[in-house]
PDB file of C-alpha atoms in Angstrom:
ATOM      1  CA  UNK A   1       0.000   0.000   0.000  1.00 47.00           C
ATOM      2  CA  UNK A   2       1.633   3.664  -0.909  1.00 47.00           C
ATOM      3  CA  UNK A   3      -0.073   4.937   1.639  1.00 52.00           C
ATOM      4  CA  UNK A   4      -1.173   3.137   5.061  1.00 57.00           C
ATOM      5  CA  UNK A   5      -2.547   6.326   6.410  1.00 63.00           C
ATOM      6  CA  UNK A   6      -6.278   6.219   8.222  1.00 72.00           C
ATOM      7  CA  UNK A   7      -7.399   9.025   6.262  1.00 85.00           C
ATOM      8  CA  UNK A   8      -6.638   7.530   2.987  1.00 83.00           C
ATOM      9  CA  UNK A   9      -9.357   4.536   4.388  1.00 86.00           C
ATOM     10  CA  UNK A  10     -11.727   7.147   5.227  1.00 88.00           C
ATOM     11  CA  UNK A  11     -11.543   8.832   1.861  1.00 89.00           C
ATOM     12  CA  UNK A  12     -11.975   5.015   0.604  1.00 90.00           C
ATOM     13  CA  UNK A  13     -15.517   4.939   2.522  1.00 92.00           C
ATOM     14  CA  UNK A  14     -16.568   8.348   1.673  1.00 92.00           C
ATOM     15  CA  UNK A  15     -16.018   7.189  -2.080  1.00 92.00           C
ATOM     16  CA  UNK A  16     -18.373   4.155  -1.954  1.00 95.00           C
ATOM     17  CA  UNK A  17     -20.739   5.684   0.025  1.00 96.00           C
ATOM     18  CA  UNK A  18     -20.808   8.478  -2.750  1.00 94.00           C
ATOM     19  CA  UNK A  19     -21.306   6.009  -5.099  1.00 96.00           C
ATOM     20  CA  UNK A  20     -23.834   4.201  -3.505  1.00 97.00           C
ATOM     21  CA  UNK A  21     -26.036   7.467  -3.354  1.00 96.00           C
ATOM     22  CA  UNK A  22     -25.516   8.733  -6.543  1.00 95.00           C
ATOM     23  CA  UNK A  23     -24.471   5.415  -8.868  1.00 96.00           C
ATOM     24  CA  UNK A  24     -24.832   7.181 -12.191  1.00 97.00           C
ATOM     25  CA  UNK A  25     -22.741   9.981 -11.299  1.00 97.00           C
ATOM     26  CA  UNK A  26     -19.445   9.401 -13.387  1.00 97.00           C
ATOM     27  CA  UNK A  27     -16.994  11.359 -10.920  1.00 97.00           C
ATOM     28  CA  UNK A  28     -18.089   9.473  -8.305  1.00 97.00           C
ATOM     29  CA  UNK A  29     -16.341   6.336 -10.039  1.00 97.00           C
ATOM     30  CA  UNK A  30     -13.383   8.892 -11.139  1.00 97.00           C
ATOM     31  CA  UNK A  31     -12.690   9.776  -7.681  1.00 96.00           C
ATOM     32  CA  UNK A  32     -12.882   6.315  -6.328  1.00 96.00           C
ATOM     33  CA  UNK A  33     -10.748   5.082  -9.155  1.00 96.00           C
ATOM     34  CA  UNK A  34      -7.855   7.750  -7.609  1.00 94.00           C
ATOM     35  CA  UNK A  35      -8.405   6.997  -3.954  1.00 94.00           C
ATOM     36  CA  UNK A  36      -7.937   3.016  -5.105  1.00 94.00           C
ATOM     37  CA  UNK A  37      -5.182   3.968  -6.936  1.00 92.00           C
ATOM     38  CA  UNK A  38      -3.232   5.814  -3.891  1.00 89.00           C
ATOM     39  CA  UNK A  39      -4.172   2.625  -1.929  1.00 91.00           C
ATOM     40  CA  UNK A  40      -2.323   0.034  -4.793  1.00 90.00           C
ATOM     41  CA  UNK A  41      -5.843  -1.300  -4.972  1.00 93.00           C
ATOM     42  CA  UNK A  42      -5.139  -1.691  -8.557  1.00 94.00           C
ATOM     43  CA  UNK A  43      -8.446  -3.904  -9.869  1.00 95.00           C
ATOM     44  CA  UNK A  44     -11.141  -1.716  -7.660  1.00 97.00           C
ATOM     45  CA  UNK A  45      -9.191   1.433  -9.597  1.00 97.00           C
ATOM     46  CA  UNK A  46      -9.927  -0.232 -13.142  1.00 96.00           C
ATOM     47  CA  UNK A  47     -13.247  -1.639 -12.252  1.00 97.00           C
ATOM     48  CA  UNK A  48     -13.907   2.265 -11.032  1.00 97.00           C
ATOM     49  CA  UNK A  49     -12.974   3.515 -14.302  1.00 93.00           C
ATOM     50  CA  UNK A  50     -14.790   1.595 -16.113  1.00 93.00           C
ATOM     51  CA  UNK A  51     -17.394   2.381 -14.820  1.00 97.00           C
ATOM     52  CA  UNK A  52     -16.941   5.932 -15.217  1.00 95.00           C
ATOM     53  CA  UNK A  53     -16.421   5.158 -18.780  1.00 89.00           C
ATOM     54  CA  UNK A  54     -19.748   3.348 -19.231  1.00 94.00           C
ATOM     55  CA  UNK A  55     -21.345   6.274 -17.476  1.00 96.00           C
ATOM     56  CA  UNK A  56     -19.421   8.942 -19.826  1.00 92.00           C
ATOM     57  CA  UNK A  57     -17.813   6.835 -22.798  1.00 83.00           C
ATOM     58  CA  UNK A  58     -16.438   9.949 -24.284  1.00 77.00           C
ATOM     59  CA  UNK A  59     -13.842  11.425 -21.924  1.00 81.00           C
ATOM     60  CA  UNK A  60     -10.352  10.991 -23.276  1.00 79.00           C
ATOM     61  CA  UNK A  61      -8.400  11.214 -20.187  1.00 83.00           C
ATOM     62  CA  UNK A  62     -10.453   8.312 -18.234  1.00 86.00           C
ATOM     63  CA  UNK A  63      -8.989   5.933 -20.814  1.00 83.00           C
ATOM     64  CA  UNK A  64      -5.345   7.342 -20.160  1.00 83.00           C
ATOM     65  CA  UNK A  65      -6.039   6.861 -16.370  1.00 88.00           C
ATOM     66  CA  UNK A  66      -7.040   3.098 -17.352  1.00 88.00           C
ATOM     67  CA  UNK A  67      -4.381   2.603 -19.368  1.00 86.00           C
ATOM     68  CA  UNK A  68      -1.825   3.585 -16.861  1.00 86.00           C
ATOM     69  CA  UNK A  69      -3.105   1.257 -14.194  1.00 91.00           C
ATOM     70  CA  UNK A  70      -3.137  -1.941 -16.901  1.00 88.00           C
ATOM     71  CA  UNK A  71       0.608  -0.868 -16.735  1.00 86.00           C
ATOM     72  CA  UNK A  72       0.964  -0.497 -13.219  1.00 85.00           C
ATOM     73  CA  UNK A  73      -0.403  -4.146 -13.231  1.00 87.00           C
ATOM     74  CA  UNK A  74       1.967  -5.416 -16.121  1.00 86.00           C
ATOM     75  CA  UNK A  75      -1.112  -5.763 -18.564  1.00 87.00           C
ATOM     76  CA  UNK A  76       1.053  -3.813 -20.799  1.00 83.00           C
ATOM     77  CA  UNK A  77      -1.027  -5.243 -24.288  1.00 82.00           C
ATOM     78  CA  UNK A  78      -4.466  -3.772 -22.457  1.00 81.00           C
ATOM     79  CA  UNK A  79      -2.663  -0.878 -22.237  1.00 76.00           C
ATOM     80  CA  UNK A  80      -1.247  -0.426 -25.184  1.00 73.00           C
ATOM     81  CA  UNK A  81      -4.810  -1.693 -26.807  1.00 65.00           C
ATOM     82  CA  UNK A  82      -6.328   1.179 -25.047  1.00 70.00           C
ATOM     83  CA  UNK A  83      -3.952   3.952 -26.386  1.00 66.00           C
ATOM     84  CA  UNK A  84      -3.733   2.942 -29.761  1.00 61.00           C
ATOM     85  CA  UNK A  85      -7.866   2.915 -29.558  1.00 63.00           C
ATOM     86  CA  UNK A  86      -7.244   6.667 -28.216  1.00 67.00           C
ATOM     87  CA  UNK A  87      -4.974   7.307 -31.352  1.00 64.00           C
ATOM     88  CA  UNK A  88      -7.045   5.881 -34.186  1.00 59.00           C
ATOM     89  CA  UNK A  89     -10.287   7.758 -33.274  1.00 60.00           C
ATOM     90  CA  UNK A  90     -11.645   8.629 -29.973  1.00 63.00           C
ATOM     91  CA  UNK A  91     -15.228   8.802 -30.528  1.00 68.00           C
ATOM     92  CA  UNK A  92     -15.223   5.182 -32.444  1.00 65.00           C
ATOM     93  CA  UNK A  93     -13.595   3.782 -29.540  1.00 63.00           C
ATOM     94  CA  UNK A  94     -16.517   5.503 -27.330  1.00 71.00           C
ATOM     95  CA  UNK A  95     -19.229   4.006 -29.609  1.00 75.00           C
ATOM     96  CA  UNK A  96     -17.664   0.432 -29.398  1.00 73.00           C
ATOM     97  CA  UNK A  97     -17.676   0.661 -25.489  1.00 78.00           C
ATOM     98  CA  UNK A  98     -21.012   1.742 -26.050  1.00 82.00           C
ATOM     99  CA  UNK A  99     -22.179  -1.372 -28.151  1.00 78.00           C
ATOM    100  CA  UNK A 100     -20.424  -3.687 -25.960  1.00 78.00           C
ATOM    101  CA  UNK A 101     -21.858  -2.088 -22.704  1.00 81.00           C
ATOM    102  CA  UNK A 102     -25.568  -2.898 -24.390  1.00 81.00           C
ATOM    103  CA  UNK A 103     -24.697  -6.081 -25.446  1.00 75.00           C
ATOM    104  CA  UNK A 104     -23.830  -6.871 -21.884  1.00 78.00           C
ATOM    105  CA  UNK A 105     -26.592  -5.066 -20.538  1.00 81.00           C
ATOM    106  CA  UNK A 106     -28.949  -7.196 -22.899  1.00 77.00           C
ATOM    107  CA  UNK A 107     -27.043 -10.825 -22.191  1.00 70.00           C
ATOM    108  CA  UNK A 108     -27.120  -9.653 -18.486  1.00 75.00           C
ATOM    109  CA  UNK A 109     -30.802  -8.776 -18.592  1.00 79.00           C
ATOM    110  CA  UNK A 110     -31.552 -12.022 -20.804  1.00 77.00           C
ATOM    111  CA  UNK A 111     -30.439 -13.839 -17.877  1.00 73.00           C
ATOM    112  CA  UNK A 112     -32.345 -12.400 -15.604  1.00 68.00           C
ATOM    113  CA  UNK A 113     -29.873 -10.547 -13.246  1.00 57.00           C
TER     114      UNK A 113
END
């Protein structure tokens, strides 16, 4: 952990609870993703993120973010996958996170969960 500090768990609590009142606000996730982050909580940071993303698919720097934490981790292909998305063209990348957050949203439904 970078940083064993009590506050830094606090902050980690006020994050979730933020999320869990307002789940659909995008810097909710953003600010979670940091505090996980700061905490080497590395999979709650992408998870976070992502979430973000699904909530706000076309916000450039949230896929930097993600991409730097994939390296953190040693995923180094996801994040180099994830850049060269951001190179070739943003906003296609947004609409395919788009189309594969419906498809899940539609299998997930379709299964009744």
């Amino acid at each position: 952990m970078l940083f064993s500090h009590p506050r830094w768990k606090e902050a980690q609590e006020a994050a979730e609870q933020a999320i869990r009142l307002a789940p659909s606000n995008p810097n909710a996730y953003r600010t979670a993703s940091e505090i996980y982050r700061w905490l080497d909580l590395y999979q709650e940071a992408i998870a976070s993120l992502t979430q973000a993303v699904r909530l706000q698919p076309g916000r450039a720097k949230d896929y930097r973010r993600r991409a730097s934490l994939y390296f953190w981790q040693g995923r180094f292909r996801l994040a180099a996958d994830l850049q060269q998305a951001l190179r070739l063209d943003l906003q296609a990348w947004s609409q395919r996170l788009q189309e594969a957050a419906r498809f899940w949203q539609v299998k997930r439904s379709s299964q009744g969960n």
